[in-house]
mmCIF file of C-alpha atoms in Angstrom:
data_model
loop_
_atom_site.group_PDB
_atom_site.id
_atom_site.type_symbol
_atom_site.label_atom_id
_atom_site.label_comp_id
_atom_site.label_asym_id
_atom_site.label_seq_id
_atom_site.Cartn_x
_atom_site.Cartn_y
_atom_site.Cartn_z
ATOM 1 C CA MET A 1 -3.508 -33.880 51.259
ATOM 2 C CA SER A 2 -4.677 -36.489 53.718
ATOM 3 C CA ALA A 3 -7.832 -38.550 53.266
ATOM 4 C CA ASP A 4 -9.533 -36.605 56.066
ATOM 5 C CA GLN A 5 -8.776 -33.252 54.460
ATOM 6 C CA SER A 6 -10.013 -34.282 50.998
ATOM 7 C CA SER A 7 -13.292 -35.717 52.279
ATOM 8 C CA GLY A 8 -13.866 -32.600 54.381
ATOM 9 C CA ALA A 9 -13.370 -30.373 51.329
ATOM 10 C CA ALA A 10 -15.861 -32.454 49.347
ATOM 11 C CA GLN A 11 -18.410 -32.173 52.141
ATOM 12 C CA ASP A 12 -17.930 -28.404 52.353
ATOM 13 C CA SER A 13 -18.493 -27.851 48.627
ATOM 14 C CA GLY A 14 -21.558 -30.119 48.591
ATOM 15 C CA ALA A 15 -23.050 -28.530 51.693
ATOM 16 C CA ALA A 16 -22.586 -25.050 50.226
ATOM 17 C CA GLN A 17 -24.967 -25.722 47.333
ATOM 18 C CA GLN A 18 -28.577 -24.890 48.138
ATOM 19 C CA PHE A 19 -31.659 -25.119 45.933
ATOM 20 C CA ALA A 20 -35.270 -24.319 46.786
ATOM 21 C CA ILE A 21 -38.432 -23.591 44.846
ATOM 22 C CA GLN A 22 -39.952 -20.400 46.219
ATOM 23 C CA LYS A 23 -42.915 -19.990 43.861
ATOM 24 C CA ILE A 24 -44.339 -21.420 40.631
ATOM 25 C CA TYR A 25 -46.853 -19.356 38.692
ATOM 26 C CA ILE A 26 -48.292 -18.531 35.273
ATOM 27 C CA LYS A 27 -46.849 -15.235 34.114
ATOM 28 C CA ASP A 28 -48.872 -14.998 30.886
ATOM 29 C CA SER A 29 -51.376 -17.144 29.023
ATOM 30 C CA SER A 30 -53.418 -16.739 25.859
ATOM 31 C CA PHE A 31 -55.656 -18.850 23.653
ATOM 32 C CA GLU A 32 -56.907 -18.131 20.158
ATOM 33 C CA ALA A 33 -59.246 -20.296 18.087
ATOM 34 C CA PRO A 34 -59.726 -18.261 14.908
ATOM 35 C CA GLY A 35 -61.853 -20.762 12.993
ATOM 36 C CA THR A 36 -64.455 -21.618 15.593
ATOM 37 C CA PRO A 37 -67.194 -22.731 15.471
ATOM 38 C CA GLU A 38 -66.680 -23.969 11.893
ATOM 39 C CA SER A 39 -63.482 -25.817 12.853
ATOM 40 C CA PHE A 40 -65.505 -28.122 15.138
ATOM 41 C CA LYS A 41 -67.279 -29.568 12.077
ATOM 42 C CA HIS A 42 -64.108 -30.965 10.454
ATOM 43 C CA LYS A 43 -62.588 -34.387 11.056
ATOM 44 C CA TRP A 44 -59.938 -33.981 13.765
ATOM 45 C CA GLU A 45 -56.480 -34.719 12.297
ATOM 46 C CA PRO A 46 -54.292 -32.230 14.142
ATOM 47 C CA LYS A 47 -50.725 -31.253 13.355
ATOM 48 C CA VAL A 48 -48.977 -29.856 16.408
ATOM 49 C CA ASN A 49 -46.090 -27.400 16.367
ATOM 50 C CA LEU A 50 -44.391 -26.655 19.700
ATOM 51 C CA GLU A 51 -41.938 -23.808 20.202
ATOM 52 C CA LEU A 52 -40.007 -23.511 23.469
ATOM 53 C CA HIS A 53 -37.939 -20.727 24.953
ATOM 54 C CA THR A 54 -36.374 -20.348 28.376
ATOM 55 C CA ASP A 55 -35.133 -17.231 30.086
ATOM 56 C CA GLY A 56 -33.523 -16.823 33.474
ATOM 57 C CA ARG A 57 -32.661 -13.667 35.347
ATOM 58 C CA GLY A 58 -31.466 -12.678 38.766
ATOM 59 C CA LEU A 59 -33.974 -11.030 41.089
ATOM 60 C CA ALA A 60 -31.825 -10.655 44.177
ATOM 61 C CA GLU A 61 -28.759 -12.311 45.624
ATOM 62 C CA ASP A 62 -29.149 -16.087 45.117
ATOM 63 C CA THR A 63 -32.741 -15.629 43.857
ATOM 64 C CA TYR A 64 -33.660 -16.177 40.213
ATOM 65 C CA GLU A 65 -36.744 -16.124 38.037
ATOM 66 C CA VAL A 66 -36.928 -18.676 35.228
ATOM 67 C CA VAL A 67 -39.614 -18.332 32.558
ATOM 68 C CA LEU A 68 -40.493 -21.225 30.269
ATOM 69 C CA SER A 69 -42.418 -19.958 27.236
ATOM 70 C CA LEU A 70 -44.445 -22.403 25.146
ATOM 71 C CA THR A 71 -46.220 -21.582 21.919
ATOM 72 C CA VAL A 72 -48.391 -24.407 20.619
ATOM 73 C CA THR A 73 -49.947 -24.026 17.188
ATOM 74 C CA VAL A 74 -52.340 -26.733 16.050
ATOM 75 C CA THR A 75 -53.529 -26.931 12.472
ATOM 76 C CA ASN A 76 -56.319 -29.124 11.164
ATOM 77 C CA GLN A 77 -57.162 -29.495 7.485
ATOM 78 C CA ASP A 78 -54.494 -26.846 6.659
ATOM 79 C CA ALA A 79 -56.183 -24.227 8.849
ATOM 80 C CA THR A 80 -55.142 -23.006 12.276
ATOM 81 C CA ALA A 81 -57.414 -24.696 14.795
ATOM 82 C CA PHE A 82 -55.927 -22.960 17.814
ATOM 83 C CA LEU A 83 -52.884 -21.267 19.247
ATOM 84 C CA VAL A 84 -51.912 -21.455 22.917
ATOM 85 C CA GLU A 85 -49.174 -19.402 24.525
ATOM 86 C CA VAL A 86 -48.123 -20.019 28.112
ATOM 87 C CA GLN A 87 -45.338 -18.443 30.115
ATOM 88 C CA GLN A 88 -44.810 -20.682 33.120
ATOM 89 C CA ALA A 89 -42.482 -19.095 35.636
ATOM 90 C CA GLY A 90 -40.778 -19.951 38.862
ATOM 91 C CA ILE A 91 -38.724 -18.210 41.493
ATOM 92 C CA PHE A 92 -35.822 -20.293 42.721
ATOM 93 C CA HIS A 93 -33.241 -19.898 45.462
ATOM 94 C CA MET A 94 -29.841 -21.147 44.274
ATOM 95 C CA LYS A 95 -26.685 -20.676 46.278
ATOM 96 C CA GLY A 96 -23.181 -22.057 45.977
ATOM 97 C CA PHE A 97 -23.240 -22.968 42.285
ATOM 98 C CA LYS A 98 -20.325 -22.102 40.010
ATOM 99 C CA ASP A 99 -21.091 -20.087 36.848
ATOM 100 C CA GLY A 100 -21.334 -23.144 34.553
ATOM 101 C CA GLU A 101 -23.455 -24.995 37.081
ATOM 102 C CA LEU A 102 -25.740 -22.005 37.592
ATOM 103 C CA GLU A 103 -26.183 -21.669 33.827
ATOM 104 C CA ALA A 104 -27.225 -25.345 33.661
ATOM 105 C CA MET A 105 -29.631 -24.891 36.572
ATOM 106 C CA LEU A 106 -31.282 -21.904 34.863
ATOM 107 C CA GLY A 107 -31.281 -23.426 31.369
ATOM 108 C CA SER A 108 -32.123 -27.054 32.087
ATOM 109 C CA PHE A 109 -32.908 -28.040 35.673
ATOM 110 C CA CYS A 110 -35.482 -25.307 36.388
ATOM 111 C CA PRO A 111 -37.256 -25.668 32.998
ATOM 112 C CA ASN A 112 -37.561 -29.404 33.760
ATOM 113 C CA ILE A 113 -39.407 -28.455 36.953
ATOM 114 C CA LEU A 114 -41.648 -25.929 35.178
ATOM 115 C CA PHE A 115 -42.604 -28.036 32.137
ATOM 116 C CA PRO A 116 -45.237 -30.277 33.805
ATOM 117 C CA TYR A 117 -47.044 -27.158 35.046
ATOM 118 C CA ALA A 118 -46.918 -25.577 31.579
ATOM 119 C CA ARG A 119 -48.087 -28.822 29.960
ATOM 120 C CA GLU A 120 -51.074 -28.922 32.333
ATOM 121 C CA ALA A 121 -51.914 -25.265 31.619
ATOM 122 C CA VAL A 122 -51.866 -25.953 27.868
ATOM 123 C CA SER A 123 -54.013 -29.079 28.218
ATOM 124 C CA ASP A 124 -56.588 -27.338 30.438
ATOM 125 C CA THR A 125 -56.778 -24.312 28.144
ATOM 126 C CA VAL A 126 -57.269 -26.434 25.028
ATOM 127 C CA THR A 127 -60.008 -28.487 26.689
ATOM 128 C CA ARG A 128 -61.798 -25.347 27.913
ATOM 129 C CA GLY A 129 -61.612 -24.072 24.333
ATOM 130 C CA GLY A 130 -63.775 -27.003 23.232
ATOM 131 C CA PHE A 131 -61.025 -29.089 21.622
ATOM 132 C CA PRO A 132 -59.842 -32.616 22.485
ATOM 133 C CA GLN A 133 -57.252 -32.845 25.234
ATOM 134 C CA LEU A 134 -53.705 -32.083 24.081
ATOM 135 C CA LEU A 135 -50.967 -33.953 25.919
ATOM 136 C CA LEU A 136 -47.519 -32.620 25.103
ATOM 137 C CA ALA A 137 -44.701 -35.156 25.072
ATOM 138 C CA PRO A 138 -41.928 -34.772 27.647
ATOM 139 C CA VAL A 139 -39.043 -32.510 26.634
ATOM 140 C CA ASN A 140 -35.388 -33.341 27.263
ATOM 141 C CA PHE A 141 -34.157 -29.953 28.475
ATOM 142 C CA ASP A 142 -30.747 -31.417 29.299
ATOM 143 C CA ALA A 143 -30.212 -32.298 25.624
ATOM 144 C CA LEU A 144 -31.595 -28.949 24.420
ATOM 145 C CA PHE A 145 -29.308 -27.089 26.817
ATOM 146 C CA ALA A 146 -26.290 -29.137 25.681
ATOM 147 C CA GLN A 147 -27.122 -28.350 22.025
ATOM 148 C CA HIS A 148 -27.477 -24.647 22.833
ATOM 149 C CA ARG A 149 -24.167 -24.631 24.679
ATOM 150 C CA ALA A 150 -22.406 -26.476 21.817
ATOM 151 C CA LYS A 151 -23.770 -24.025 19.212
ATOM 152 C CA ARG A 152 -22.689 -21.066 21.311
ATOM 153 C CA GLN A 153 -19.198 -22.553 21.695
ATOM 154 C CA GLN A 154 -18.987 -23.219 17.945
ATOM 155 C CA LYS A 155 -19.938 -19.605 17.149
ATOM 156 C CA GLN A 156 -17.365 -18.368 19.637
ATOM 157 C CA ASP A 157 -14.676 -20.620 18.133
ATOM 158 C CA GLU A 158 -15.509 -19.369 14.626
ATOM 159 C CA SER A 159 -15.331 -15.727 15.692
ATOM 160 C CA ASP A 160 -11.960 -16.348 17.391
ATOM 161 C CA LYS A 161 -10.382 -17.713 14.180
ATOM 162 C CA PRO A 162 -7.984 -15.290 12.484
ATOM 163 C CA VAL A 163 -9.072 -13.959 9.095
ATOM 164 C CA HIS A 164 -6.529 -14.415 6.268
#
């Protein structure tokens, strides 16, 4: 293959990939503060537990919805101060990605885009509930996706082993 042919092939594959954000929205949100107003009287020493889940699905050709679900449970003095659940969603146009690349886009790249919106929704909700602002630390979705992929591969390898 000549140098011209190889560079042309690289340009074609790069040009074929398209990504666009079509919409970002809150799909579901809830807030519970079971101990109020008594919980406002206690010294504020919160313990935060964050649970994350991502889900991606096709809506139409080259169009996908990704939902980032956050559940934040905060305890204070061994009692639940509040619980916030947010499903931050987005609709994304993705074209020209191979299966492995598309899986990474849905499981890592898109959640990285959605997380700041979800973090803001959590912070606003907590503040409106009468509690001090809650700022969630950034999440490394690339690392979480790599761990998920490695665990899935390990399970597949174990199930492929012959039984003696």
